[in-house]
């Protein structure tokens, strides 16, 4: 899943794709680099960001969705608003990606149900301007899986077909750096929920901290986190992720192939190849 943020203020690509023509051209480039889906978002969710109006979000997103669909791309819409999701699906979007997993807009789950397209339910505890204060967990893996399961139950109760649900741990959303690593390490617990898993690690803070300058301690700038992002993509694919949401598609498309090839070998016949070799079979 390639990212096209049509925003002035996203943390790593804010302002780059505000012009609809440039946004569409960029999205089509990401398709040429190997993206199966282009995720179009009009509202920044970076920590501390405040909301924009629904009208402004529609104004940013719709021309880009239309242009990408006309160019043959499969498009998902990254929105917390039912009205934007509905309009984007009418314009040809084939997936709704709601970082609040149905919690921010009480009309979203019903809109997703009626749309009939797949719906990403991301783990979410609160809006971007409050989420850094909501990152306390007794056991981050268990708590996120339990809370996500509750979000899934709520959207299913509102009519969303469970066969169309995708779950996402929401890296960086009400999680601190250690929490993000714990959740990546605990992907098996997420896949055990029985839904496809989407992972959004691209250029996020936990990578910037990991790669901090050894002398100054300054986090690695967002634009220089793509190799680390691709490493996460390979690991996520090897652990059975359904998709990774990334800015730099070319590197992650290769990385996903590497991780998937490894997974095929490791899961063949349900045995790890080294175990098979050791038992002489
Ligand atoms: N992260 C961001 C935005 N949308 N959607 C999903 N499903 N998962 C994510 O982790 C996610 C998302 C924030 O990143 P950006 O500002 O670079 O788009």
Coordinates of C-alpha atoms and ligand atoms in Angstrom, one line a residue:
X1 CA 0.0 0.0 0.0
X2 CA 1.6 3.2 -1.2
X3 CA 0.9 6.5 0.7
X4 CA -0.3 9.7 -0.9
X5 CA -0.9 12.3 1.8
X6 CA -2.8 15.3 0.3
X7 CA -2.0 17.4 3.4
X8 CA 0.2 20.4 4.2
X9 CA 1.3 18.9 7.5
X10 CA 1.9 15.2 7.5
X11 CA 5.1 14.4 9.3
X12 CA 7.2 13.1 6.5
X13 CA 5.6 14.2 3.2
X14 CA 3.4 17.2 4.3
X15 CA 3.0 19.7 1.5
X16 CA 4.5 17.6 -1.3
X17 CA 1.3 16.3 -2.8
X18 CA -1.2 19.1 -2.1
X19 CA -1.6 19.8 -5.8
X20 CA -4.1 17.2 -7.1
X21 CA -2.2 16.7 -10.4
X22 CA 1.1 16.0 -8.6
X23 CA -0.6 13.7 -6.1
X24 CA -2.1 11.6 -8.9
X25 CA 1.1 11.5 -10.8
X26 CA 2.9 10.4 -7.6
X27 CA 0.3 7.7 -6.9
X28 CA 0.7 6.3 -10.4
X29 CA 4.4 6.2 -10.0
X30 CA 4.0 4.2 -6.8
X31 CA 1.8 1.8 -8.8
X32 CA 4.6 1.4 -11.3
X33 CA 7.0 0.7 -8.4
X34 CA 4.8 -2.2 -7.3
X35 CA 2.0 -0.8 -5.1
X36 CA -1.2 -2.9 -5.2
X37 CA -3.2 -0.1 -3.5
X38 CA -2.8 3.6 -3.1
X39 CA -3.9 5.1 0.2
X40 CA -5.1 8.7 -0.2
X41 CA -5.5 10.8 3.0
X42 CA -6.5 14.4 3.4
X43 CA -6.1 14.9 7.1
X44 CA -2.8 14.6 8.9
X45 CA -2.8 12.2 11.9
X46 CA 0.7 13.1 13.1
X47 CA 0.9 13.4 16.9
X48 CA -0.5 16.8 18.0
X49 CA -2.4 17.4 14.7
X50 CA -5.8 19.1 15.0
X51 CA -8.8 18.2 12.9
X52 CA -9.8 19.9 9.6
X53 CA -13.3 20.3 8.4
X54 CA -15.1 17.6 6.4
X55 CA -15.5 20.0 3.5
X56 CA -11.7 20.7 3.4
X57 CA -11.0 17.0 3.6
X58 CA -13.3 16.2 0.7
X59 CA -11.8 19.1 -1.3
X60 CA -8.3 17.6 -0.9
X61 CA -9.2 13.9 -1.3
X62 CA -11.8 13.6 -4.0
X63 CA -10.0 14.9 -7.1
X64 CA -7.0 12.7 -6.2
X65 CA -9.2 9.6 -5.8
X66 CA -11.0 10.3 -9.1
X67 CA -7.7 10.9 -10.9
X68 CA -6.1 7.7 -9.6
X69 CA -9.1 5.6 -10.3
X70 CA -9.2 7.0 -13.9
X71 CA -5.5 6.1 -14.2
X72 CA -6.3 2.5 -13.3
X73 CA -5.1 2.4 -9.6
X74 CA -6.8 0.6 -6.8
X75 CA -7.4 3.3 -4.2
X76 CA -8.1 3.2 -0.5
X77 CA -9.2 6.3 1.4
X78 CA -7.5 7.1 4.7
X79 CA -10.3 8.9 6.6
X80 CA -12.0 9.0 10.0
X81 CA -15.2 10.6 8.5
X82 CA -18.2 8.6 7.2
X83 CA -19.1 11.4 4.7
X84 CA -15.6 11.3 3.2
X85 CA -15.5 7.5 3.1
X86 CA -18.9 7.4 1.3
X87 CA -17.9 10.0 -1.3
X88 CA -14.6 8.4 -1.9
X89 CA -16.2 5.0 -2.5
X90 CA -18.7 6.6 -4.9
X91 CA -15.7 8.0 -6.7
X92 CA -14.2 4.5 -7.1
X93 CA -12.2 3.8 -3.9
X94 CA -12.2 0.1 -3.1
X95 CA -11.2 0.2 0.6
X96 CA -11.8 2.4 3.6
X97 CA -8.8 2.9 6.0
X98 CA -10.1 4.4 9.2
X99 CA -7.2 5.0 11.7
X100 CA -9.9 5.3 14.4
X101 CA -11.3 1.9 13.5
X102 CA -14.9 3.2 13.7
X103 CA -14.5 5.2 16.9
X104 CA -14.1 8.8 15.7
X105 CA -17.3 9.1 13.7
X106 CA -20.4 7.2 15.0
X107 CA -21.7 6.9 11.4
X108 CA -18.5 5.3 10.0
X109 CA -19.2 1.6 10.7
X110 CA -22.7 1.8 9.1
X111 CA -21.2 3.7 6.1
X112 CA -18.5 1.0 5.8
X113 CA -21.1 -1.7 6.0
X114 CA -23.3 -0.1 3.4
X115 CA -20.3 0.5 1.0
X116 CA -19.5 -3.2 0.9
X117 CA -15.8 -2.5 0.5
X118 CA -13.1 -3.8 2.9
X119 CA -12.6 -1.8 6.1
X120 CA -9.4 -1.3 8.0
X121 CA -9.9 -1.2 11.7
X122 CA -6.9 0.3 13.3
X123 CA -6.2 0.2 17.1
X124 CA -7.0 3.7 18.3
X125 CA -7.4 5.3 21.7
X126 CA -8.0 8.9 20.9
X127 CA -7.4 11.9 18.6
X128 CA -4.0 12.9 17.4
X129 CA -3.8 16.0 19.8
X130 CA -4.3 13.7 22.8
X131 CA -2.8 10.3 21.8
X132 CA 0.7 10.8 23.2
X133 CA -0.9 11.0 26.6
X134 CA -2.8 7.7 26.1
X135 CA 0.2 5.4 25.6
X136 CA 0.0 3.7 29.1
X137 CA -0.5 -0.1 29.0
X138 CA -0.3 -2.9 31.5
X139 CA 0.8 -5.2 28.7
X140 CA 0.8 -3.5 25.4
X141 CA 0.4 -6.7 23.2
X142 CA -2.4 -8.1 25.2
X143 CA -4.1 -4.7 25.7
X144 CA -4.0 -3.8 22.0
X145 CA -5.3 -7.2 20.9
X146 CA -8.1 -7.0 23.4
X147 CA -9.1 -3.4 22.5
X148 CA -8.8 -4.1 18.8
X149 CA -11.0 -7.1 19.2
X150 CA -13.6 -4.9 20.9
X151 CA -13.4 -2.4 18.1
X152 CA -14.0 -5.2 15.6
X153 CA -17.0 -6.5 17.6
X154 CA -18.5 -3.0 17.5
X155 CA -18.2 -2.6 13.7
X156 CA -19.5 -6.1 13.1
X157 CA -22.5 -5.2 15.3
X158 CA -23.0 -2.2 13.1
X159 CA -23.3 -4.4 10.1
X160 CA -19.7 -4.7 8.7
X161 CA -19.1 -8.1 7.1
X162 CA -16.3 -9.8 9.2
X163 CA -15.0 -11.1 5.9
X164 CA -14.2 -7.6 4.8
X165 CA -12.3 -6.5 8.0
X166 CA -8.6 -5.9 8.1
X167 CA -6.9 -5.1 11.4
X168 CA -3.9 -2.8 12.1
X169 CA -2.0 -2.4 15.4
X170 CA -1.7 1.4 14.8
X171 CA 2.1 1.8 15.3
X172 CA 2.8 5.3 16.8
X173 CA -0.8 5.9 17.7
X174 CA -1.0 6.1 21.5
X175 CA 2.1 3.9 21.6
X176 CA 5.6 4.8 22.7
X177 CA 8.7 3.5 21.0
X178 CA 8.9 0.4 23.1
X179 CA 5.2 -0.3 22.5
X180 CA 5.8 -0.2 18.7
X181 CA 8.6 -2.7 19.0
X182 CA 6.5 -5.0 21.3
X183 CA 3.6 -4.9 18.8
X184 CA 5.8 -5.8 15.9
X185 CA 7.3 -8.6 17.9
X186 CA 3.8 -9.8 18.9
X187 CA 2.4 -9.9 15.3
X188 CA 1.4 -13.6 15.8
X189 CA -1.0 -12.5 18.5
X190 CA -2.6 -10.1 16.1
X191 CA -2.8 -12.6 13.2
X192 CA -4.4 -15.0 15.6
X193 CA -7.5 -12.7 15.7
X194 CA -8.2 -14.3 12.3
X195 CA -8.2 -11.1 10.1
X196 CA -5.7 -9.9 7.5
X197 CA -3.1 -7.6 9.3
X198 CA -2.0 -4.2 7.9
X199 CA 1.3 -2.7 9.3
X200 CA 2.1 1.0 9.1
X201 CA 5.6 1.5 10.2
X202 CA 6.8 3.8 7.4
X203 CA 9.3 6.5 8.6
X204 CA 7.7 6.5 12.1
X205 CA 9.3 7.9 15.2
X206 CA 10.4 4.5 16.6
X207 CA 12.6 4.1 13.6
X208 CA 14.0 7.6 13.9
X209 CA 14.9 6.9 17.5
X210 CA 16.5 3.6 16.7
X211 CA 18.6 5.2 14.1
X212 CA 19.5 8.3 16.1
X213 CA 22.8 10.0 15.5
X214 CA 25.3 8.3 17.8
X215 CA 27.0 11.6 18.7
X216 CA 24.2 14.1 19.0
X217 CA 21.4 11.7 19.8
X218 CA 19.2 13.5 17.3
X219 CA 16.6 11.2 15.7
X220 CA 17.3 10.2 12.1
X221 CA 15.2 12.6 9.9
X222 CA 12.0 11.0 8.5
X223 CA 13.2 11.1 4.9
X224 CA 16.2 8.9 5.8
X225 CA 14.2 6.1 7.4
X226 CA 13.2 4.2 4.2
X227 CA 15.8 1.5 4.4
X228 CA 14.7 0.7 8.0
X229 CA 11.1 0.8 6.8
X230 CA 11.9 -1.8 4.1
X231 CA 13.5 -4.0 6.8
X232 CA 10.3 -3.8 8.8
X233 CA 8.3 -4.6 5.6
X234 CA 10.3 -7.8 5.1
X235 CA 9.9 -8.9 8.7
X236 CA 6.2 -8.1 8.6
X237 CA 5.7 -10.1 5.5
X238 CA 7.7 -13.0 6.9
X239 CA 5.3 -13.0 9.9
X240 CA 2.2 -13.1 7.8
X241 CA 1.2 -9.4 7.3
X242 CA -1.4 -8.9 4.6
X243 CA 0.0 -5.5 3.6
X244 CA 2.5 -2.8 4.6
X245 CA 1.6 0.9 4.3
X246 CA 4.7 2.8 3.0
X247 CA 5.9 6.0 1.4
X248 CA 8.8 4.4 -0.5
X249 CA 7.2 1.6 -2.4
X250 CA 10.1 0.3 -4.5
X251 CA 12.2 -0.8 -1.6
X252 CA 9.3 -2.3 0.3
X253 CA 7.9 -4.1 -2.7
X254 CA 11.2 -6.0 -2.9
X255 CA 11.3 -6.5 0.9
X256 CA 7.8 -8.0 0.9
X257 CA 8.9 -10.5 -1.8
X258 CA 11.8 -11.5 0.4
X259 CA 9.7 -11.8 3.5
X260 CA 7.0 -13.7 1.7
X261 CA 9.5 -16.2 0.1
X262 CA 10.9 -16.9 3.5
X263 CA 7.4 -17.4 4.9
X264 CA 6.5 -19.9 2.2
X265 CA 9.6 -22.0 3.1
X266 CA 9.1 -21.7 6.8
X267 CA 5.4 -22.6 6.8
X268 CA 5.7 -25.4 4.2
X269 CA 4.0 -28.5 5.7
X270 CA 3.8 -26.6 9.0
X271 CA 7.5 -27.2 9.7
X272 CA 10.5 -25.1 9.9
X273 CA 13.0 -26.3 7.3
X274 CA 15.8 -26.6 9.9
X275 CA 13.7 -28.8 12.0
X276 CA 13.0 -31.0 9.0
X277 CA 16.7 -31.2 8.2
X278 CA 17.6 -32.1 11.8
X279 CA 15.1 -34.9 11.9
X280 CA 16.6 -36.3 8.6
X281 CA 13.4 -36.1 6.7
Ligands
LIG1 N1 -0.4 5.7 9.9 C1 -0.6 7.0 9.5 C2 -1.7 7.3 8.7 N2 -2.6 6.3 8.3 N3 -3.3 4.1 8.4 C3 -3.2 2.8 8.9 N4 -4.1 1.9 8.6 N5 -2.1 2.5 9.7 C4 -1.1 3.4 10.0 O1 -0.2 3.0 10.7 C5 -1.3 4.7 9.6 C6 -2.4 5.0 8.8 C7 0.4 8.0 9.8 O2 1.4 8.1 8.9 P1 1.6 9.1 7.7 O3 1.3 10.5 8.3 O4 2.9 9.0 7.2 O5 0.5 8.8 6.6

